[in-house]
Amino acid sequence: MKKLRLLVVIVYSLCLVVSMIFYYKKPTYAEDAGKLLPTAIKEIRSATNEEVLAKWVKTENIQKGKISIAGMQHTQGGHTLFPGATLIDMKSYNKILNYQPEMQQITVQSGITWDQIQKRINPDGLALRVTQSQSIFTVGGSLSANIHGRDIRFGSLYDTVQSFRLLTPQGEIIEVSRTKNKAWFPYVIGGYGLFGIILDVTLNLTKDELYQIESQSMTVQEYPSYFIEQVKGNTKTKMHMARISVAPETFLEDMYVINYNLATNQSKIKDFNQLNEREVVALPKALLGFSRYSDVGKNVLWEAQKKYLLNKSDSFITRNNVMRSESQFMEYEQPGRTEILSELFIPVKEYPALINDLKKILKNKNVNLLNITIRYVEKDEQAVLSYAKEDMFGLVMLINQGTRKQDIVDTQSTVRHLIDATLSHGGTYYLPYYPYASTEQIRKSYPNLDKFFQKKMEMDPNEVFVNLFYKEYK
């Protein structure tokens, strides 16, 4: 009897200890780069191999669990987060599987960064066709957002993909291309991780080239005709970007452009083809910091940026190096504040009219706008959630804001006004950023959204792959 009592006490004590451990266990929180959506998740698992990944997906199907997928988490609208979900971190899933320089193709696991690919292909005189201006992002994340960049000849990332292998919501592995399982192609690219896990991707590459930089200053009103005649109409111009002033003295009036023109003597590329590593960032970081807190700082930063870029005219740079701009100077850590991106797409001919509207809105709103970068994207409606209904300028806006509820409400009000103005001129906006847009605005911008969600339910009826973006707008 004593032994039985002792056994009961031991079992009871163990159960009590275990229950207390679970009761007091702190939830695991994750957040994306915007730091406005801290989310209590089930756990974080690091991707190892496809067999393990397939097992995880099948298990979540049986147990009615949820999965979200993360790379560098620079999408800022909860695209990699969901309450109670298992977050699969893909960054360690980063091998080069097959590289055929003679065919200008490479097959990589989706967690690899563009930087890792560049370091492999640069010695062979090859370059990426499309990627962002920085090389810090993962391939899988870039595919999920169907990104665009400075190249004005290749369009969005969609066109540079030869094929990919997908781990479906049922845990099956399929090959997807424009001929095999092609129904998946326009939903997965630009699908924000809602249709499965991209395992590996075969990308088409291009030759690395030597460019001569051409930069000049102009007004907002001059830009569209300049772009059509001098940039798009010039076959030697391969890449392009522009910035518009947010400095009070020249607010949304002054701008400068940078063209990357094919150099006449391509044999000189050997003198410039070493990949740029981290540059000295102390001065630009200090100037950007100054601009965050004063109008004087914004004026000083704009004049310094413009002078620096105009002085770079006639200098040389390779294609690969254009695609790996320095980003360290933009890193920002300030308690109670964060920086978000918002991007508007506007038909080329409507650009001056939109800028006039934005000027009126932003002068009447208390928003700390730090930068507007302009890129060009050709019409491309292949992805179901395509943002390029016609030839568009993309206006990427960097906004400094507080993290309090009222700060979020204030920024949301401003962004919604900006989106309304853009829609009134036949434009749209980009989905990877904080979900400030209303349900009416997103459906007007993306008329295929309900079709996208219907296909999601067809291909993932148990809703295994989810995120906050899906929760917000479905």
XYZ file of C-alpha atoms in Angstrom, residues 97-349:
253
model
C 22.337 21.710 -57.663
C 23.287 22.061 -61.313
C 25.222 24.723 -63.179
C 25.651 24.716 -66.958
C 27.489 27.888 -67.976
C 27.533 26.890 -71.644
C 23.705 26.833 -71.600
C 23.463 29.910 -69.365
C 21.373 28.020 -66.826
C 21.631 27.278 -63.133
C 19.486 25.163 -60.789
C 19.469 26.200 -57.141
C 17.611 25.417 -53.953
C 15.142 28.143 -53.085
C 16.827 29.314 -49.866
C 19.950 30.466 -51.704
C 20.574 34.205 -51.971
C 21.269 36.101 -55.157
C 24.662 36.972 -53.692
C 25.593 33.275 -53.513
C 24.571 32.755 -57.131
C 26.524 35.795 -58.306
C 29.686 34.558 -56.613
C 29.355 31.266 -58.507
C 28.572 32.614 -61.985
C 30.611 35.829 -62.082
C 33.970 34.094 -62.813
C 32.377 32.585 -65.939
C 31.268 35.951 -67.278
C 27.595 35.320 -66.573
C 25.017 37.429 -64.776
C 21.451 37.375 -63.548
C 18.671 38.512 -65.834
C 16.356 39.923 -63.176
C 16.678 40.582 -59.472
C 16.322 43.394 -56.971
C 18.922 46.133 -56.630
C 20.378 44.332 -53.610
C 21.572 40.724 -53.576
C 20.626 39.844 -49.980
C 17.279 38.173 -50.741
C 16.485 34.503 -51.260
C 15.447 33.172 -54.652
C 12.299 31.573 -53.226
C 11.204 34.806 -51.596
C 11.847 36.769 -54.778
C 9.840 34.281 -56.833
C 6.967 34.394 -54.368
C 6.760 38.175 -54.817
C 7.543 38.065 -58.573
C 10.048 40.873 -58.117
C 11.352 43.367 -60.672
C 14.557 45.413 -60.772
C 16.623 47.881 -62.747
C 16.691 45.899 -65.992
C 14.300 47.455 -68.512
C 14.586 44.712 -71.119
C 13.736 41.496 -69.232
C 10.663 42.594 -67.224
C 9.727 40.755 -64.009
C 11.332 37.641 -62.569
C 8.547 35.483 -64.065
C 10.193 35.387 -67.500
C 13.609 34.313 -66.237
C 12.324 31.052 -64.685
C 12.762 27.929 -66.798
C 11.133 25.533 -64.319
C 10.883 24.728 -60.618
C 10.042 21.825 -58.365
C 7.187 22.346 -55.948
C 6.229 20.588 -52.724
C 2.453 20.741 -53.004
C 0.002 21.200 -50.109
C -0.574 17.436 -50.196
C 3.124 16.731 -49.654
C 3.806 15.588 -53.224
C 6.793 16.809 -55.242
C 6.073 17.913 -58.815
C 8.003 19.630 -61.585
C 6.401 22.822 -62.858
C 7.207 24.528 -66.141
C 5.339 26.088 -69.030
C 4.600 22.586 -70.324
C 4.563 20.365 -67.186
C 1.930 20.960 -64.514
C 1.657 24.395 -66.091
C -1.528 25.288 -64.191
C 0.627 25.871 -61.088
C 3.091 28.243 -62.768
C 1.180 31.578 -62.709
C -0.089 30.965 -59.163
C 3.160 29.960 -57.469
C 5.236 32.793 -58.957
C 3.780 35.835 -57.272
C 1.774 33.528 -54.986
C 3.393 34.558 -51.689
C 3.964 31.000 -50.465
C 0.288 30.005 -50.493
C 0.534 27.166 -53.004
C 3.371 25.121 -51.526
C 7.123 25.191 -51.002
C 9.345 26.009 -53.959
C 12.151 23.462 -53.558
C 14.513 24.352 -56.379
C 14.490 26.553 -59.452
C 16.156 26.486 -62.861
C 16.968 30.045 -63.898
C 18.014 31.401 -67.268
C 21.124 33.573 -67.026
C 22.656 36.106 -69.374
C 26.115 37.423 -70.211
C 27.737 39.802 -67.800
C 28.223 43.157 -69.493
C 30.177 46.329 -68.927
C 28.052 49.445 -68.643
C 28.954 53.107 -68.810
C 26.930 55.183 -66.382
C 24.978 58.164 -67.675
C 23.323 60.366 -65.057
C 21.549 63.691 -65.261
C 19.097 65.918 -63.425
C 15.653 66.935 -64.673
C 12.144 67.863 -63.567
C 9.214 65.567 -62.957
C 7.391 66.947 -65.997
C 10.326 66.206 -68.318
C 10.820 62.613 -67.220
C 8.209 60.586 -69.208
C 9.172 61.926 -72.644
C 12.856 61.678 -71.725
C 12.395 58.050 -70.720
C 10.480 57.070 -73.852
C 12.846 58.820 -76.273
C 16.259 58.625 -74.590
C 16.021 55.471 -72.484
C 13.512 52.971 -73.814
C 14.224 54.097 -77.358
C 17.974 53.628 -76.933
C 18.886 49.969 -77.454
C 22.243 50.533 -75.733
C 20.499 51.378 -72.440
C 20.122 48.094 -70.591
C 19.267 49.188 -67.058
C 17.763 52.313 -65.540
C 16.616 53.870 -62.287
C 15.647 57.310 -61.033
C 14.991 59.143 -57.785
C 12.640 61.985 -57.067
C 13.302 64.571 -54.383
C 11.502 64.392 -51.036
C 13.526 67.352 -49.750
C 11.273 70.294 -48.775
C 13.077 72.762 -51.062
C 12.479 70.668 -54.210
C 9.686 68.378 -53.016
C 8.411 66.112 -55.839
C 9.786 68.500 -58.447
C 13.487 67.751 -58.866
C 14.770 64.309 -59.853
C 17.790 62.578 -61.302
C 18.153 59.527 -63.530
C 20.840 56.883 -63.929
C 21.211 54.923 -67.164
C 23.470 51.925 -67.589
C 24.525 51.954 -71.236
C 26.378 49.160 -72.962
C 30.047 50.144 -73.074
C 31.607 50.369 -76.513
C 34.690 48.355 -75.540
C 33.480 45.202 -73.772
C 37.028 43.859 -73.468
C 37.544 46.324 -70.607
C 35.129 44.294 -68.452
C 38.075 42.355 -67.007
C 39.154 45.543 -65.242
C 35.805 45.920 -63.441
C 34.358 42.430 -62.993
C 35.366 41.831 -59.397
C 32.206 41.713 -57.316
C 31.709 44.672 -55.021
C 31.725 43.770 -51.370
C 30.575 46.031 -48.558
C 31.516 49.629 -49.126
C 32.192 52.329 -46.550
C 28.726 53.285 -45.305
C 29.411 55.625 -42.376
C 28.748 58.854 -44.301
C 25.573 57.799 -46.211
C 24.253 56.162 -43.041
C 24.829 59.382 -41.087
C 23.177 61.518 -43.783
C 20.184 59.191 -43.961
C 19.929 59.319 -40.177
C 20.033 63.128 -40.269
C 17.236 63.169 -42.855
C 14.987 61.056 -40.629
C 14.696 63.813 -38.060
C 14.777 67.159 -39.870
C 13.851 68.972 -43.069
C 17.380 70.369 -43.168
C 18.651 66.804 -43.176
C 16.406 65.912 -46.110
C 17.694 68.893 -48.108
C 21.327 68.036 -47.321
C 20.851 64.342 -48.186
C 19.166 65.102 -51.503
C 21.884 67.503 -52.655
C 24.631 65.104 -51.548
C 22.985 62.132 -53.312
C 22.423 64.079 -56.509
C 25.965 65.458 -56.591
C 27.456 62.023 -55.951
C 25.399 60.313 -58.669
C 25.927 63.038 -61.240
C 29.682 62.782 -60.641
C 29.522 59.063 -61.435
C 28.508 59.823 -65.021
C 30.891 58.183 -67.548
C 32.237 55.713 -64.966
C 32.004 51.962 -65.583
C 30.225 49.150 -63.761
C 29.335 45.551 -64.581
C 25.838 44.144 -64.743
C 26.427 41.941 -61.707
C 27.553 44.905 -59.637
C 24.521 46.984 -60.594
C 22.512 44.145 -59.047
C 24.295 44.210 -55.684
C 23.910 47.745 -54.411
C 24.912 48.456 -50.824
C 22.037 48.106 -48.346
C 23.841 48.178 -45.001
C 23.532 51.968 -44.694
C 19.723 51.570 -44.659
C 19.689 49.261 -41.633
C 17.604 50.894 -38.935
C 17.099 50.021 -35.275
C 15.151 52.529 -33.202
C 12.845 51.523 -30.324
C 9.266 52.476 -31.075
C 9.906 53.181 -34.763
C 10.335 51.259 -37.968
C 10.612 51.813 -41.723
C 8.215 50.396 -44.248
C 8.030 50.338 -48.019
C 5.073 51.102 -50.223
C 5.180 50.853 -54.004
C 2.815 52.386 -56.539
C 2.693 51.443 -60.218
C 1.569 54.085 -62.676
C 1.288 54.050 -66.508
C 4.206 56.003 -67.965
C 2.030 58.713 -69.524
